[in-house]
XYZ file of C-alpha atoms in Angstrom:
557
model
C 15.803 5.401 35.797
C 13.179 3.229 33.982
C 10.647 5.698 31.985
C 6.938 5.676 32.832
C 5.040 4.889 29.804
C 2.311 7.535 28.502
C -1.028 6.789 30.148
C -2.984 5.261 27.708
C -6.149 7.855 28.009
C -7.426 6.861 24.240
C -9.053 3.471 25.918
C -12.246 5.742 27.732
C -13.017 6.979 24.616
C -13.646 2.814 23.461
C -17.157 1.508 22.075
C -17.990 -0.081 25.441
C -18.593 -3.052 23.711
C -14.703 -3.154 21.638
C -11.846 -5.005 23.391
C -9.391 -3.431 24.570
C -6.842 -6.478 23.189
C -7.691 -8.698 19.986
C -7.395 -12.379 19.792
C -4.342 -13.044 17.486
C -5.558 -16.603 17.262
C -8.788 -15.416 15.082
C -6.913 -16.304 12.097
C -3.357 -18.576 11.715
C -2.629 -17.029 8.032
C -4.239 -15.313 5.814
C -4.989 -18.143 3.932
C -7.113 -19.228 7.015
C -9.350 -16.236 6.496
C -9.134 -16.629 3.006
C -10.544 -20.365 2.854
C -13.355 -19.440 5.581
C -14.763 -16.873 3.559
C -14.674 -19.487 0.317
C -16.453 -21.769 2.590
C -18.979 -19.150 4.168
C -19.886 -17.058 0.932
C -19.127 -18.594 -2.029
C -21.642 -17.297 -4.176
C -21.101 -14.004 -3.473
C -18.986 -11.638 -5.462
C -16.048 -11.301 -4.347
C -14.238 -8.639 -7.336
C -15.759 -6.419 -10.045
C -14.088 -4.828 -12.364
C -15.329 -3.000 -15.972
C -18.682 -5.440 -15.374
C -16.723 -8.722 -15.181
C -17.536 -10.307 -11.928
C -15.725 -13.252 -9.694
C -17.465 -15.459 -7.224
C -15.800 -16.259 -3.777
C -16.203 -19.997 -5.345
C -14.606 -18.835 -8.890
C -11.905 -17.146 -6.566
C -10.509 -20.139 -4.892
C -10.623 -22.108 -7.642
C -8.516 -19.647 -9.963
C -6.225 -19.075 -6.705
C -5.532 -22.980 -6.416
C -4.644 -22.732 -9.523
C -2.463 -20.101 -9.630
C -0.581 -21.747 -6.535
C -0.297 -25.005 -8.570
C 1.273 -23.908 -11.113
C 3.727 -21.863 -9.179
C 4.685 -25.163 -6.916
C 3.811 -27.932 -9.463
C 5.407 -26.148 -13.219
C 7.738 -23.560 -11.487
C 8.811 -25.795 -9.208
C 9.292 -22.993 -6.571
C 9.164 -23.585 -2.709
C 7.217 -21.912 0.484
C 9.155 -18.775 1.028
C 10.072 -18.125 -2.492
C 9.348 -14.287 -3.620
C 6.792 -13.490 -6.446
C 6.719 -10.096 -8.040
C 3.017 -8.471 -8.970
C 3.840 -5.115 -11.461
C -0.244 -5.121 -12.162
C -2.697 -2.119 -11.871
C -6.259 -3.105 -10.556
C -7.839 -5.638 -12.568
C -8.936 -8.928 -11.476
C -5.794 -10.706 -12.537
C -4.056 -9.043 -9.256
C -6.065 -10.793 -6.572
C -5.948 -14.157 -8.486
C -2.194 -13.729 -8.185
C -2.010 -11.861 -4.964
C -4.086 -14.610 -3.149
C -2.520 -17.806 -5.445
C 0.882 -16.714 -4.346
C 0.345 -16.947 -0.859
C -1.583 -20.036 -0.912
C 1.569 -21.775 -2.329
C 3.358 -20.166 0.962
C 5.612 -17.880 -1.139
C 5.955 -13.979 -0.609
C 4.334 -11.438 -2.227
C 6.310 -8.346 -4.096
C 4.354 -5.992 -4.623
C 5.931 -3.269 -7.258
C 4.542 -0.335 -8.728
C 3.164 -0.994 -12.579
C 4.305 2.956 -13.498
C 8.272 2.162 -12.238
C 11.099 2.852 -14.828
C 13.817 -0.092 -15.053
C 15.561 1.548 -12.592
C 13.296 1.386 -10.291
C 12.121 -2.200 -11.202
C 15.808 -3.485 -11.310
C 16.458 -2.480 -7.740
C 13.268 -4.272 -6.389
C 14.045 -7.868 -8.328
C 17.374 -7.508 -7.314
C 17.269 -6.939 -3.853
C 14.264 -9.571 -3.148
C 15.340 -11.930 -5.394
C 12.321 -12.653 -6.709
C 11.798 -15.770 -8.867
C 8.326 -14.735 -11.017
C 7.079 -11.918 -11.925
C 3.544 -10.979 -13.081
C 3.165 -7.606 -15.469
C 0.958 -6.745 -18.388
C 2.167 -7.607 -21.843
C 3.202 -4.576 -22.742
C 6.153 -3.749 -19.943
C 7.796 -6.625 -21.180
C 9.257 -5.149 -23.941
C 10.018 -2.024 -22.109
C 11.514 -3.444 -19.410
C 13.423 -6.062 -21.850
C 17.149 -5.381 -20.632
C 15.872 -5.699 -16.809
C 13.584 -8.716 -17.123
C 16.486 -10.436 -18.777
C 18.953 -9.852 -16.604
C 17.190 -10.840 -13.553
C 17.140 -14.612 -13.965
C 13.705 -15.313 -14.039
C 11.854 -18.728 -13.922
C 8.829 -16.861 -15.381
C 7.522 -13.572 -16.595
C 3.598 -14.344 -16.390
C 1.812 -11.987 -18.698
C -1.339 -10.867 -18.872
C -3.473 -7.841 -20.987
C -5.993 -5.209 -19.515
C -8.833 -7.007 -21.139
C -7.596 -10.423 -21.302
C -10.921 -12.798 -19.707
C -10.621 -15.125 -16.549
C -12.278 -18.061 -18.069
C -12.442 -20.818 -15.054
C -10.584 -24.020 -16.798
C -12.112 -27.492 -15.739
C -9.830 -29.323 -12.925
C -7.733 -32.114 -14.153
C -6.430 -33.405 -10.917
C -5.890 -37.020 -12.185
C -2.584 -35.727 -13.939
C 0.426 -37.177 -13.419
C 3.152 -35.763 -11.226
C 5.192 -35.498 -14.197
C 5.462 -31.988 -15.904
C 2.735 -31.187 -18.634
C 2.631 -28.679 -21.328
C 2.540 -25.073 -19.316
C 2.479 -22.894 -22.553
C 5.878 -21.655 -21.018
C 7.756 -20.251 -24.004
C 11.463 -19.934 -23.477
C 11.852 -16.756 -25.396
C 14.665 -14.640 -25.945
C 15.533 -13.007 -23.139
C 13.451 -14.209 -21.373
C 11.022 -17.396 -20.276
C 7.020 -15.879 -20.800
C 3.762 -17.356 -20.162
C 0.368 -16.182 -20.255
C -1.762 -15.843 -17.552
C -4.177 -17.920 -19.308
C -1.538 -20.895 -19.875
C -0.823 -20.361 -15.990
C -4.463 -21.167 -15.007
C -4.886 -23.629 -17.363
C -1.731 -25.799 -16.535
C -2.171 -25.467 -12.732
C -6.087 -26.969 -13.079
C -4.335 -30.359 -14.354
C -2.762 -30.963 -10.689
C -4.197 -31.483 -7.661
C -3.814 -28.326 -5.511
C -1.562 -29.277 -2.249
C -2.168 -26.858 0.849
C 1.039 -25.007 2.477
C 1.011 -25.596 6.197
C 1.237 -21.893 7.145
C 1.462 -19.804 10.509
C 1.987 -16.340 12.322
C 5.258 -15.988 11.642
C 5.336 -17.068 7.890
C 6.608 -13.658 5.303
C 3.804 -12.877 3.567
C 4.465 -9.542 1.924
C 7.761 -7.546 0.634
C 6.503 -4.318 0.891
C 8.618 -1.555 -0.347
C 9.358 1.659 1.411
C 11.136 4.795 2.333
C 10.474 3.962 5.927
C 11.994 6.799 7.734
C 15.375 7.396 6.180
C 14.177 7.774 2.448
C 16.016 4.932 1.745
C 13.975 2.516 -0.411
C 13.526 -0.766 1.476
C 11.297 -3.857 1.917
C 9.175 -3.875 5.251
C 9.120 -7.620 6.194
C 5.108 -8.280 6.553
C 4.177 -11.704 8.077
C 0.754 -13.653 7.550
C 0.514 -12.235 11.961
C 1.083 -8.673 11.207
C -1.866 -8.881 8.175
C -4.237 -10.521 10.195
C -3.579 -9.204 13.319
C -4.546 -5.549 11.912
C -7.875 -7.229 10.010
C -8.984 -8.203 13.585
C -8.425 -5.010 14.946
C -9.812 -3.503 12.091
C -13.112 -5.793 11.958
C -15.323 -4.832 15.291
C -14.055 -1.006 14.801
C -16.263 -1.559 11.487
C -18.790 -3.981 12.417
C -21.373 -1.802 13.689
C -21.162 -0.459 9.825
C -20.100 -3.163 7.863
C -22.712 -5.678 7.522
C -20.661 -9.084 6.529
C -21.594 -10.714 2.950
C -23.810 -7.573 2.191
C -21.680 -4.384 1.405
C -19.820 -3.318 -1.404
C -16.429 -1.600 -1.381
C -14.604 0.285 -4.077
C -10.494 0.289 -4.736
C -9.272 3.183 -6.664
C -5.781 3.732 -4.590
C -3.665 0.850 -6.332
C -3.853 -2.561 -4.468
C 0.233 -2.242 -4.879
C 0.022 0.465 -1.832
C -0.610 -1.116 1.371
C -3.856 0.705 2.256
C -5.809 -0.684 -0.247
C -4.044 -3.342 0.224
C -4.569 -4.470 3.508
C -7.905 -2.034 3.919
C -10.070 -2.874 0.958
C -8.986 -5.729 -0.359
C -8.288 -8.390 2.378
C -10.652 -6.530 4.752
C -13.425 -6.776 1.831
C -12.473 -10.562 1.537
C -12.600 -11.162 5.505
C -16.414 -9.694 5.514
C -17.602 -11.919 2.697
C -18.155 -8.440 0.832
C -17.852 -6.855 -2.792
C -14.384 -5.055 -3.866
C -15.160 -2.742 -7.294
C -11.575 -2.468 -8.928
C -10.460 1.107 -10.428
C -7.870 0.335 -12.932
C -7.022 4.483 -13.694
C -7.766 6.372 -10.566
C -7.102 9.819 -12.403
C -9.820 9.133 -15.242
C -13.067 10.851 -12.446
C -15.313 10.906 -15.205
C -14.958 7.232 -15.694
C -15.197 6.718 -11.652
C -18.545 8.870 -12.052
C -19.845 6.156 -13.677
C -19.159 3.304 -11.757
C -20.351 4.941 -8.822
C -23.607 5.594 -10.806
C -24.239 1.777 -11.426
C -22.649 0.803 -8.262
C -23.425 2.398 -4.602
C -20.399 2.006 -2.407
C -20.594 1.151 1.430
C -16.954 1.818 2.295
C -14.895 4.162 0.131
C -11.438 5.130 0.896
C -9.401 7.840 -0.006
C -7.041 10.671 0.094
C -7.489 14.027 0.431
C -6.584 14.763 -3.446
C -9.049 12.491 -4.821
C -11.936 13.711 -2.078
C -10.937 17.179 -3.098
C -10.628 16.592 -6.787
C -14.002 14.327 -6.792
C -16.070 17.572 -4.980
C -14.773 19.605 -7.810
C -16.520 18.009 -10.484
C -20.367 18.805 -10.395
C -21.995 15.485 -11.151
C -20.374 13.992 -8.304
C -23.025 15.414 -6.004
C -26.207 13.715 -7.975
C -24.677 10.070 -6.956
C -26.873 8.384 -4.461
C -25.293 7.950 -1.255
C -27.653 6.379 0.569
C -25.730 3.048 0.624
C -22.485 4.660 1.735
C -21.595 4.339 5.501
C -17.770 4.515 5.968
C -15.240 6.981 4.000
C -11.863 6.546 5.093
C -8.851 8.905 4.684
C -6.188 7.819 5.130
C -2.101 8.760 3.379
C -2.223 11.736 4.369
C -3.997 14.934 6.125
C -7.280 15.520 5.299
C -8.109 19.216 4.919
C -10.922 20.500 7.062
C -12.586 22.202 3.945
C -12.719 19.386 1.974
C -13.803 17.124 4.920
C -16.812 19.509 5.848
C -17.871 19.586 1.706
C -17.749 15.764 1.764
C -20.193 15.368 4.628
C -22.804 17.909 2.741
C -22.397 16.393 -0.080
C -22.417 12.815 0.995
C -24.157 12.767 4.325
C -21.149 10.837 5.829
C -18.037 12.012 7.658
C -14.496 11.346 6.609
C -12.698 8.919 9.022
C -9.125 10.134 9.198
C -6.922 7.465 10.194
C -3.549 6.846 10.462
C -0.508 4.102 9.492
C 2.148 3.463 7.559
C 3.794 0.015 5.814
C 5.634 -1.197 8.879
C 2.781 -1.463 10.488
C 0.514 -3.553 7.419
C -0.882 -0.216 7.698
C -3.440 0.589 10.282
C -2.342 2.192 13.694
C -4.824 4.661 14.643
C -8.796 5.069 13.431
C -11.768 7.465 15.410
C -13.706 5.238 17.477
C -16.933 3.746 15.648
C -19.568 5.119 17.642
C -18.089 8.924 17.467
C -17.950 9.808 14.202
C -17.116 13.119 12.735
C -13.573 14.824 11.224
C -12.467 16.671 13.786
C -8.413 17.200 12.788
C -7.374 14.273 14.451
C -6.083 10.768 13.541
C -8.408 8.987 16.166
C -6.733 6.395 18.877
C -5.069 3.677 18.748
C -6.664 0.223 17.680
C -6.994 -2.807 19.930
C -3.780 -4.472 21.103
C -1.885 -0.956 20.339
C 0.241 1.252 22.564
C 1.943 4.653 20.804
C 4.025 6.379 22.802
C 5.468 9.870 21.896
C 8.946 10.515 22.248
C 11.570 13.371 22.047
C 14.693 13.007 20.336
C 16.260 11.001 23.135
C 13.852 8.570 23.349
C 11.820 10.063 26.520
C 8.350 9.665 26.653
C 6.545 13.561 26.235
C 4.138 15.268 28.510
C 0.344 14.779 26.927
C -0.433 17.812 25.025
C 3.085 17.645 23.867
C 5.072 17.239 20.628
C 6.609 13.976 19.921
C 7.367 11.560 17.589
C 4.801 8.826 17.030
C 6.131 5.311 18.482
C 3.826 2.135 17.777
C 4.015 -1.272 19.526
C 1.398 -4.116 18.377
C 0.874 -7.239 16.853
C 0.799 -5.471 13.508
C 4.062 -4.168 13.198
C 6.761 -5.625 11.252
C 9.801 -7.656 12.912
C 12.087 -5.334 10.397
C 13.294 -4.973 7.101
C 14.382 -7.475 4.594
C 17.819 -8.090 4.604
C 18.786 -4.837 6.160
C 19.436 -5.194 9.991
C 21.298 -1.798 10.637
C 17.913 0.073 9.321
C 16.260 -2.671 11.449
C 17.508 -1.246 14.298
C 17.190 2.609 13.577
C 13.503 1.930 13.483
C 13.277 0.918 16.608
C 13.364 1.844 20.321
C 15.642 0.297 22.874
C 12.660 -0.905 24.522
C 10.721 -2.052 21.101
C 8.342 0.634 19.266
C 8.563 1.329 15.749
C 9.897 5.085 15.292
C 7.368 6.657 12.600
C 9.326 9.548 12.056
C 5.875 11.173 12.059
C 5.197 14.448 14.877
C 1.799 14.381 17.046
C 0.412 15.693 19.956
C -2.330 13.819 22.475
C -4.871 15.508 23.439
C -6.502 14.927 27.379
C -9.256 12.987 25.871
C -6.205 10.154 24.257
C -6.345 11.267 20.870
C -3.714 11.869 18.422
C -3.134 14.899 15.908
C -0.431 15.274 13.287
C 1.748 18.119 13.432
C 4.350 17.366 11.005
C 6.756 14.652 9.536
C 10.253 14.227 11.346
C 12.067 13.595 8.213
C 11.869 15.259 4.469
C 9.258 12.703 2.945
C 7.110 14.944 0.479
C 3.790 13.485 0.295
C 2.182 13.378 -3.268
C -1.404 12.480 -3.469
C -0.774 9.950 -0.476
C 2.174 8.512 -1.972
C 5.757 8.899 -0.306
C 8.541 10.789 -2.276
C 11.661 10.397 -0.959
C 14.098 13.576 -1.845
C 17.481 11.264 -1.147
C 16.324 9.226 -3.892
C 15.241 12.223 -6.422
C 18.805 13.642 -5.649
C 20.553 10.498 -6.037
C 18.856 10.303 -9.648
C 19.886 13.468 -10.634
C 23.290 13.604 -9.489
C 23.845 10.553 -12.442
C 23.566 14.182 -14.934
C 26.345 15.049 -16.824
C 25.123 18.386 -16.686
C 24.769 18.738 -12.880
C 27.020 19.627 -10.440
C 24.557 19.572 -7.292
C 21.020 19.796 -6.391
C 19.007 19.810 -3.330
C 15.276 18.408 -3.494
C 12.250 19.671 -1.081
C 8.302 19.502 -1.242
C 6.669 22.294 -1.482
C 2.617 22.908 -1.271
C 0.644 21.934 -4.116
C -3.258 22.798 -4.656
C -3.768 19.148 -6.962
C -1.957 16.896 -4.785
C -1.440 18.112 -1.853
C 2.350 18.344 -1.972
C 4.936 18.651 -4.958
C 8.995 18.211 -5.500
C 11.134 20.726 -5.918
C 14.300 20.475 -6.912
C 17.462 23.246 -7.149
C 20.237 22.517 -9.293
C 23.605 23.885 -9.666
C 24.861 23.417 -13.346
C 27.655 22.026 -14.442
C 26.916 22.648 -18.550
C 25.404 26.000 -18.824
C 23.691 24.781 -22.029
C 21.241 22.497 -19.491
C 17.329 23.529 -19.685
C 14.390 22.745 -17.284
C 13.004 20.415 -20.051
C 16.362 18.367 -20.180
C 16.319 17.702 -16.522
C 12.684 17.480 -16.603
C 13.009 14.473 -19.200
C 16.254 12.604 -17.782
C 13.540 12.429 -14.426
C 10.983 10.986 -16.515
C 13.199 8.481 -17.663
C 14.615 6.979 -14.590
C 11.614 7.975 -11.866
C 7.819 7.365 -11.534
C 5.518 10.040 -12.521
C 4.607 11.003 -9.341
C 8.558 11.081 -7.991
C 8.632 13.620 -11.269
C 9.698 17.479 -9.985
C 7.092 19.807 -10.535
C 9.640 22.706 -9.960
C 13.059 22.909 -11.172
C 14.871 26.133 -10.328
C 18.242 27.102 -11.009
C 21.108 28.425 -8.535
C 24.443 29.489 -8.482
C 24.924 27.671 -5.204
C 23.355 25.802 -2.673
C 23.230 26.248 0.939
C 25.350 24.123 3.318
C 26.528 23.331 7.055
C 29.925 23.566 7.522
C 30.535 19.921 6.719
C 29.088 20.607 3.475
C 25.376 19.027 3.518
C 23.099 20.841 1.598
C 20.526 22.346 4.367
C 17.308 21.726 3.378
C 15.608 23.677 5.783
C 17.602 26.581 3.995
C 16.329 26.038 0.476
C 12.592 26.590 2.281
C 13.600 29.690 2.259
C 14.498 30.546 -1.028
């Protein structure tokens, strides 16, 4: 019997002037939107960051650049993969934005990751550049030299982004690039990059829908760490839903945004910095989202118009005292988005601010955005909003039937936005989705009778730390390489900083092991925020009677 999809109740509760369906021929690439907003606002400022500004006009010319030398001294081809390892500072969008104006494929990999970490994301998308600050090179040495690298493009927190003078009546022939082939491995300087690619004659990349734009790494829903295949149509299609749901807000060429999640992460990613390009508007880069006091003080020089969030840093922000002298007159859209927002700290953030907290939802696969609250209804109210233009979610029980509204189920997605599947991993392609072609979030919800969605609880084990996804698998898998330990079982548990924290129990092998020696072999081979907060000691673990470790049981400890 064919299965009657859920009514779509969400589209009453519509603007009556938003579409019900986008037009996914707004933009061919994201290099289309790219160049029309260099053509439309070029003296604008497109980046800030520690008072150093960029035009739109001194962005496309450092971008064609950047591609230049990628194509022209690299020699590398459309579809090639380009690693980024940068916090934010303004050397990330010139390469972000370069890189896919030569047609290649962005990588985007956390700056904090240990080799390990780093290793396993060159190796498995084969990337053939990859940009990082001067100093990880020589902490990464072993890993940058063994992954065969044309370039390792290098670049310092406070190195300047002088615009070089064109020299496009070079020759075809190669030129000087300031590439050094160093032991282990071939280096350049950002500098020497921009500088090289302004002697040739920038040569666009015919690019489409269906071009790979992004790599973007993930747990997805099996905790296994894999790259969500993001075409230029999947970025662009959620920009245009994303665009009249904020234009009634959002005045284009005239607001000012502010990125303190890391532009690594897909929702600043996707919802700061390319929806700040697409308006013509001003993107303030945070470089160190934990230093507040610093953030104080950019938000005293700068008002902000759309400032997004999770519930940590809204939490942690309303803590601090000064926080409630900024001015916020200039502020009309806070976002939260990552994970729940509390309804505490959402009520304190609308007396202090004057402006509600927008809690929406997504997640990589689907270049993020899935659900938002409708414009004109604004207020938290413990939900996740409805789905955006051109999206259906259905909710589904465990064999893939749709639920009755007011239900649980798990959250399935269908829209232009979602990814066609992971790179290079077909099996996990197919887990994620249904027979009949939704993305599985592994995420619980309910619908309510008026068509929106609220979060109940995550299907899988994902611990969510300040917004970020921590996948227990991999924390086990880590500490299983010990010596000293003979098993361990990892959980989150709830955490009053950031939300959520790891926990891990451990069953010794060497008695002579302490928390600090596990505590240190984790710091070694995971990223900070992958780091247990609690490590307990047991005698045993529990298990089924095939021998898994039962998570559910160690809850209970």
């Amino acid at each position: 019997m064919r299965r009657k999809p859920m009514e779509k109740l969400w589209l009453k509760e519509y603007p009556i002037e938003m579409p019900h369906e986008i037009d996914q021929n707004f933009y061919t690439s994201i290099v289309d939107m790219l160049e029309k907003s260099f053509a439309q606002y070029p003296e604008n400022i497109a980046y800030e960051w520690m008072g150093v500004c960029l035009s739109y006009k001194e962005l496309d010319e450092l971008t064609r650049k950047f591609a230049s030398y990628l194509t022209t001294e690299l020699g590398l081809k459309k579809k090639d993969r380009v690693g980024i390892m940068l916090p934010n500072i303004l050397q990330y969008p010139v390469a972000l934005l370069g890189i896919l104006r030569a047609g290649m494929v962005v990588v985007n990999i956390n700056p904090q990751y240990t080799q390990r970490e780093l290793k396993q994301n060159l190796e498995d998308s084969q990337a053939s550049a990859l940009v990082l600050l001067e100093d990880h090179c020589a902490a990464h040495e072993a890993v940058l030299e063994a992954a065969g690298l044309r370039a390792v493009i290098v670049t310092t927190i406070g190195e300047t982004l002088d615009v070089p003078e064109d020299h496009t009546d070079a020759a075809d022939s190669k030129i000087d690039s300031g590439l050094e082939s160093l032991v282990p491995f071939p280096r350049v300087k950002f500098k020497d990059v921009l500088a090289a690619g302004g002697r040739h004659r920038f040569k666009s990349v015919p690019l489409n829908s269906e071009d790979l734009a992004f790599l973007q790494y993930t747990g997805g829903t099996t905790g296994v760490p894999k790259a969500a295949q993001l075409l230029h149509g999947n970025i662009t299609a959620n920009l245009i839903q994303l665009r009249p749901w904020m234009n009634g807000a959002m005045e284009p060429g005239k607001e000012c945004a502010i990125t303190i999640l890391p532009m690594y992460h897909i929702l600043a990613l996707t919802c700061i910095c390319l929806l700040s390009l697409s308006f013509g508007n001003k993107n303030v880069l945070v470089s160190n989202s934990r230093d507040l006091t610093g953030l104080i003080e950019i938000l005293k020089k700068q008002p902000i118009s759309l400032f997004v969030g999770v519930n940590t840093l809204f939490n942690n922000l309303l803590n601090i005292p000064e926080f409630s002298t900024l001015d916020f007159t200039k502020l009309k859209i806070t976002l939260g988005a990552g994970s729940s927002i509390q309804k505490a700290v959402a009520n304190r953030w609308k007396q202090t601010t004057g402006i509600d907290i927008s809690e929406a939802y997504g997640l990589t696969e689907a270049a993020p955005s899935c659900m938002f609250p409708p414009s004109d209804k604004p207020g938290w109210n413990g939900t996740v909003g409805v789905p955006l233009p051109s999206t259906s979610v259905a909710l589904r029980d465990d064999n893939n039937n749709d639920v009755r509204q007011g239900e649980e189920g798990e959250i399935c997605v269908k829209g232009p936005q979602v990814m066609p599947g992971y790179w290079k991993k077909p099996e996990e392609t197919k887990k994620a989705f249904t027979p009949d072609g939704y993305l599985k979030t592994g995420d619980i919800a309910i619908m309510n009778e008026s068509g929106y969605f609220k979060l109940v609880d995550r299907k899988k084990d994902i611990i969510l730390v300040s917004g970020f996804n921590v996948y227990p698998t991999e924390i086990e898998a880590v500490l299983a390489l010990h010596p000293g330990i003979l098993e361990c079982g990892c959980i989150g548990v709830p955490d009053e900083t950031s939300g959520e924290a790891a926990k891990i129990f451990i069953v010794k092998s060497d008695p002579a092991l302490s928390v600090e020696d596990v505590r240190q072999f984790c710091k070694s081979n995971l990223t900070g925020y992958k780091v247990p907060k609690h490590i307990e000691f047991r005698d045993s673990l529990p298990k089924s009677g095939v021998g898994k470790i039962l998570r559910k049981e160690l809850r209970n400890l």
